[in-house]
XYZ file of C-alpha atoms in Angstrom:
380
model
C 48.231 -88.992 17.260
C 45.480 -88.721 19.779
C 42.278 -86.555 19.309
C 42.233 -83.836 21.919
C 38.601 -82.531 21.246
C 35.883 -82.825 24.068
C 33.269 -85.424 23.923
C 29.663 -85.239 25.172
C 29.474 -87.392 28.366
C 25.904 -88.487 27.459
C 26.077 -89.464 23.883
C 29.828 -89.689 23.168
C 29.679 -87.389 20.210
C 32.492 -84.776 19.967
C 31.500 -81.210 21.164
C 32.372 -78.389 18.806
C 35.201 -76.150 20.079
C 33.943 -72.985 21.908
C 35.521 -69.622 21.863
C 37.412 -68.295 24.809
C 34.658 -65.862 25.621
C 32.063 -68.679 25.703
C 34.232 -70.908 27.875
C 34.898 -68.093 30.454
C 31.152 -67.348 30.472
C 30.098 -70.869 31.192
C 28.940 -71.487 34.724
C 29.245 -75.267 35.714
C 26.932 -74.833 38.518
C 24.134 -73.686 36.178
C 21.990 -76.723 34.924
C 22.281 -77.132 31.289
C 25.490 -74.704 30.868
C 28.181 -77.427 31.066
C 30.722 -76.909 28.317
C 30.985 -80.555 27.429
C 27.237 -81.352 26.388
C 26.450 -81.387 22.704
C 23.931 -79.332 21.265
C 21.419 -82.329 20.793
C 21.806 -83.322 24.405
C 21.611 -79.676 25.621
C 18.291 -79.025 23.836
C 16.964 -82.244 24.921
C 16.766 -80.965 28.594
C 16.556 -77.283 27.572
C 13.210 -75.462 28.868
C 12.840 -72.229 27.244
C 10.122 -70.808 29.389
C 9.111 -71.812 33.005
C 5.342 -71.079 33.455
C 2.717 -71.944 36.207
C -0.140 -74.157 35.286
C -2.654 -71.597 36.412
C -2.671 -68.135 38.084
C -5.371 -67.219 40.575
C -6.058 -63.453 40.784
C -8.113 -62.081 43.766
C -10.301 -59.018 43.114
C -12.698 -57.140 45.255
C -16.231 -57.373 43.743
C -17.175 -54.080 45.241
C -14.359 -51.684 44.419
C -12.165 -53.648 41.962
C -8.992 -53.716 44.119
C -6.604 -56.497 43.422
C -4.850 -58.606 46.227
C -1.071 -58.333 45.765
C 1.535 -59.821 48.067
C -0.269 -59.177 51.393
C -2.415 -56.462 50.743
C -5.250 -55.153 48.710
C -4.256 -52.538 45.890
C -6.483 -50.058 44.118
C -5.786 -50.478 40.379
C -8.613 -48.386 38.701
C -9.142 -51.092 36.132
C -12.339 -51.375 34.081
C -11.685 -55.034 33.321
C -8.992 -57.470 34.531
C -7.328 -58.228 31.225
C -4.453 -55.841 31.859
C -4.258 -57.325 35.312
C -4.080 -60.895 33.986
C -1.190 -59.657 31.531
C 0.791 -58.255 34.452
C 0.327 -61.273 36.717
C 1.345 -63.679 33.850
C 4.349 -61.436 33.196
C 5.600 -61.550 36.653
C 5.116 -65.250 36.920
C 6.824 -66.158 33.583
C 10.643 -66.851 33.643
C 12.842 -67.296 30.637
C 16.018 -69.512 30.562
C 19.053 -67.524 31.396
C 21.027 -68.723 28.302
C 18.566 -67.354 25.933
C 19.390 -64.067 23.942
C 17.537 -61.623 22.015
C 14.167 -62.639 23.682
C 10.944 -61.258 22.288
C 7.510 -62.335 23.327
C 3.938 -61.290 22.947
C 0.583 -62.337 24.631
C -2.892 -62.755 23.333
C -5.558 -62.956 25.875
C -8.751 -65.012 25.313
C -11.795 -64.301 27.469
C -13.248 -67.652 28.247
C -15.923 -66.722 30.585
C -16.513 -63.788 33.111
C -13.984 -65.191 35.603
C -11.494 -66.998 33.291
C -8.935 -65.510 30.982
C -6.598 -67.747 28.906
C -3.289 -66.203 28.149
C -1.669 -67.286 24.910
C 2.129 -66.345 25.230
C 4.593 -66.598 22.268
C 8.375 -66.514 22.840
C 11.316 -66.179 20.463
C 15.141 -66.083 21.088
C 18.506 -67.343 20.369
C 20.480 -70.096 22.256
C 23.916 -71.219 21.185
C 23.410 -69.504 17.871
C 20.215 -71.419 17.174
C 16.733 -69.494 16.938
C 14.254 -71.117 19.449
C 10.525 -70.336 19.869
C 7.932 -71.592 22.206
C 4.311 -70.982 22.978
C 2.591 -71.644 26.410
C -0.884 -71.018 27.617
C -1.563 -70.062 31.247
C -5.212 -69.870 32.358
C -5.950 -66.972 34.767
C -8.861 -67.469 37.160
C -10.471 -64.286 38.659
C -11.603 -64.967 42.323
C -14.045 -62.301 43.346
C -14.095 -61.476 46.848
C -14.488 -58.650 49.273
C -11.480 -56.643 50.441
C -10.851 -55.528 53.992
C -11.833 -51.897 53.313
C -15.216 -52.904 51.659
C -15.941 -55.336 54.259
C -15.474 -52.800 56.981
C -17.724 -50.383 55.212
C -20.409 -52.850 54.712
C -20.151 -53.667 58.324
C -20.517 -50.035 59.418
C -17.111 -50.050 60.921
C -15.734 -46.865 62.518
C -12.906 -46.074 64.860
C -13.609 -42.250 65.632
C -16.736 -40.016 66.038
C -16.560 -36.243 65.379
C -19.314 -34.452 67.247
C -19.958 -30.834 65.840
C -21.797 -28.860 68.425
C -21.875 -25.210 69.262
C -22.068 -23.385 72.529
C -25.649 -22.073 73.495
C -26.823 -22.693 70.003
C -27.289 -25.185 66.945
C -24.344 -25.151 64.462
C -25.421 -23.238 61.274
C -25.866 -24.999 57.970
C -22.794 -23.366 56.708
C -20.849 -24.940 59.534
C -22.492 -28.403 59.199
C -22.067 -28.337 55.388
C -18.429 -27.346 55.678
C -17.818 -30.115 58.292
C -19.064 -32.825 55.723
C -16.928 -31.156 53.007
C -13.767 -31.246 55.241
C -14.344 -34.909 56.070
C -14.678 -36.036 52.341
C -11.787 -33.881 51.306
C -9.422 -35.405 54.033
C -10.545 -38.847 53.150
C -10.056 -38.134 49.369
C -6.479 -36.825 50.133
C -5.556 -39.848 52.160
C -6.965 -42.368 49.529
C -4.872 -40.449 46.958
C -1.642 -41.262 48.785
C -2.754 -44.987 48.779
C -4.306 -45.123 52.286
C -7.114 -47.775 51.705
C -8.054 -47.556 55.418
C -9.513 -43.882 54.948
C -13.262 -43.723 54.456
C -16.339 -41.940 55.943
C -18.696 -44.397 57.444
C -21.751 -42.222 58.253
C -22.769 -38.629 58.690
C -25.830 -38.121 60.600
C -27.674 -34.943 61.941
C -28.860 -34.641 65.523
C -30.963 -32.136 67.302
C -27.948 -30.314 68.482
C -25.495 -30.722 65.650
C -23.791 -33.279 63.438
C -22.028 -36.647 64.003
C -19.290 -37.878 61.616
C -18.180 -41.462 61.928
C -14.739 -42.091 60.207
C -12.519 -45.073 59.873
C -9.509 -43.948 61.790
C -8.658 -41.652 64.771
C -6.269 -39.759 62.451
C -9.080 -38.818 60.201
C -11.279 -37.647 63.270
C -8.410 -35.448 64.546
C -7.771 -33.774 61.046
C -11.414 -32.967 60.844
C -11.663 -31.528 64.215
C -8.411 -29.407 63.933
C -9.691 -27.961 60.561
C -13.091 -27.049 61.825
C -11.498 -25.094 64.800
C -9.062 -23.653 62.340
C -11.738 -22.256 60.246
C -14.653 -21.518 62.737
C -12.898 -21.255 66.131
C -13.948 -23.113 69.190
C -12.431 -25.952 71.297
C -11.884 -29.757 71.082
C -12.254 -32.327 73.639
C -11.546 -36.099 73.027
C -12.300 -39.155 74.990
C -11.257 -42.765 74.522
C -13.542 -45.839 74.881
C -12.211 -49.349 75.009
C -14.241 -51.401 72.508
C -12.293 -54.576 71.928
C -9.019 -56.298 71.409
C -7.325 -57.174 68.281
C -5.904 -60.633 67.198
C -2.590 -59.896 69.148
C -4.337 -59.075 72.347
C -3.823 -55.282 71.898
C -6.678 -52.997 73.291
C -8.518 -51.101 70.596
C -10.034 -47.654 71.554
C -12.620 -45.712 69.848
C -12.130 -41.909 70.173
C -14.849 -39.393 70.179
C -13.876 -35.866 69.096
C -16.177 -33.295 70.619
C -15.866 -30.055 68.509
C -17.773 -27.074 70.415
C -17.937 -23.993 68.148
C -18.090 -20.557 69.588
C -21.565 -19.163 70.638
C -21.293 -16.314 68.039
C -20.518 -16.283 64.542
C -19.129 -13.669 62.129
C -22.142 -11.503 61.237
C -23.751 -11.799 64.532
C -24.768 -8.511 66.336
C -24.529 -8.936 70.130
C -25.029 -6.682 73.140
C -22.453 -7.367 75.828
C -23.644 -7.623 79.388
C -22.557 -4.763 81.701
C -21.404 -2.851 78.613
C -22.853 0.673 77.587
C -20.533 1.355 74.587
C -23.059 0.010 72.137
C -23.617 -3.450 70.451
C -20.803 -5.224 68.554
C -20.726 -6.798 65.162
C -18.811 -9.942 65.467
C -16.026 -10.407 63.013
C -14.070 -13.248 64.188
C -14.507 -15.895 66.854
C -10.921 -17.246 66.838
C -9.184 -17.086 70.050
C -10.759 -14.010 71.601
C -13.987 -12.805 70.036
C -13.308 -9.775 67.799
C -15.637 -7.358 66.256
C -16.641 -3.645 65.629
C -18.816 -1.330 67.637
C -21.991 -0.450 65.460
C -22.287 2.807 67.243
C -18.727 4.137 66.778
C -17.033 1.734 64.214
C -14.232 1.238 66.798
C -12.443 -2.279 67.067
C -13.666 -4.557 69.776
C -11.786 -7.546 71.256
C -12.899 -9.569 74.239
C -10.608 -9.990 77.339
C -8.434 -13.145 77.453
C -10.592 -14.665 80.211
C -13.656 -14.140 78.183
C -12.236 -15.785 75.003
C -14.665 -16.437 72.317
C -17.559 -16.630 74.745
C -18.102 -13.147 76.482
C -21.378 -12.758 78.443
C -23.807 -11.281 75.858
C -27.184 -11.420 74.145
C -27.593 -11.957 70.366
C -29.636 -8.990 68.932
C -29.618 -10.443 65.292
C -27.450 -10.962 62.423
C -26.087 -9.035 59.538
C -28.439 -10.665 57.076
C -31.274 -9.395 59.100
C -30.386 -5.711 58.293
C -32.676 -3.717 55.980
C -31.616 -1.280 53.359
C -32.935 2.108 54.151
C -32.653 5.646 52.930
C -30.083 8.300 54.368
C -32.156 11.320 55.134
C -29.287 13.728 56.203
C -25.930 13.798 57.820
C -26.156 15.732 61.093
C -22.551 15.962 62.151
C -19.679 13.663 62.581
C -21.428 11.700 65.398
C -25.056 11.309 64.024
C -27.095 10.648 60.949
C -30.581 10.601 60.118
C -32.209 7.613 58.488
C -35.573 6.271 57.793
C -36.882 3.862 60.107
C -37.690 0.789 58.098
C -40.816 -0.011 60.148
C -42.199 3.500 60.897
C -40.664 5.277 57.918
C -39.986 8.170 60.123
C -36.706 10.135 60.127
C -34.657 8.887 63.036
C -31.374 10.117 64.316
C -28.767 7.474 64.863
C -25.040 7.019 65.791
C -22.703 7.657 62.922
C -19.992 5.039 62.948
C -16.640 5.540 61.382
C -17.489 3.092 58.518
C -20.390 5.130 57.526
C -20.076 6.478 53.946
C -21.380 10.234 53.901
C -22.030 10.051 50.174
C -24.284 6.777 50.388
C -27.767 7.219 49.629
C -28.804 4.124 51.461
C -27.338 1.925 54.275
C -28.142 -1.380 55.859
C -29.673 -0.922 59.293
C -30.707 -3.413 62.105
C -33.429 -2.620 64.396
C -33.525 -4.632 67.766
C -34.234 -4.098 71.379
C -31.129 -2.071 71.561
C -32.330 0.547 68.990
C -31.585 1.281 65.269
C -28.077 0.833 64.209
C -26.201 1.312 60.922
C -24.144 -1.742 59.896
C -21.163 -1.877 57.364
C -21.615 -3.260 54.021
C -22.067 -7.047 53.926
C -18.232 -7.567 52.644
C -16.966 -5.924 55.841
C -18.315 -8.503 58.533
C -15.117 -10.582 58.400
C -12.083 -9.651 60.480
C -9.264 -8.406 58.108
C -6.286 -10.908 57.795
């Protein structure tokens, strides 16, 4: 009677019978998985782990970013051991026939730029426990990422010019412009945008210049400033170069012109005899309140935020003085803060008849009672 058992085609030894499940799972196109190899011949060519001879990791010496694929990625690492472990994990591959795989890694810091990764593997193949150890050196190549290179080279794609009509921007406006610029960049960085940065912020005789890395940032800063302070935006493109593909590259200048008057300014309108106006808002049309009557004022559409007027002072110039007496619904007596004489002035609607003192502003237009400091902004 002939023997029907299978024999190993390499050594001729009989091959143990395999279960139906093992036979069905075998893939003759997969190297090392032929059903007719004996265990000895199978393990002679069996490679548990496929590991590279060495792994190079590119890191930015300035910001610590790591180059992955075709771009730089911020990882926030204090050292590169975790990065090395991650890179080695991605580079290693285990034979598909191995079951119950377990592994661990022990990093060894050889020097500042070399980490030796000792990797230990265990598993089961054909019911046989197997184990292997591989060592993969990881070389840290310190370079300069694209972003840091641009920052070091003072690169910028957009300039935001903060100016004001007929005046110099206030410290509050320029400080807020800087804050807005940094906040916008921080928000964009938080979403993974590595092209976002502020190149330079510089004061000029008539305002502030903010150089930023993209036109998108410049536009956002400009829109936010006008949203908060009013005013207008003009933009102009300048051709500066061509990129490697021959496309024209433009630099955009955003000119933000803030209104001539800000909340808290007291102005005297040209050709107007109804009394000075305390400005409350410069968004769209200038809005405020008459300091003689307390009535609301709004400039015509054609005048916008820039009606013809003269600035008399600011709310912060007001001096607290004593209320002498309330004469009637239209007049009140207060002490002149300079002469200390009782002076009759107009009584605006916001005047509190029970107040013992009130803020007053003395200017070329006369003496006027102003509202409390918290009432200088336009109600929302």
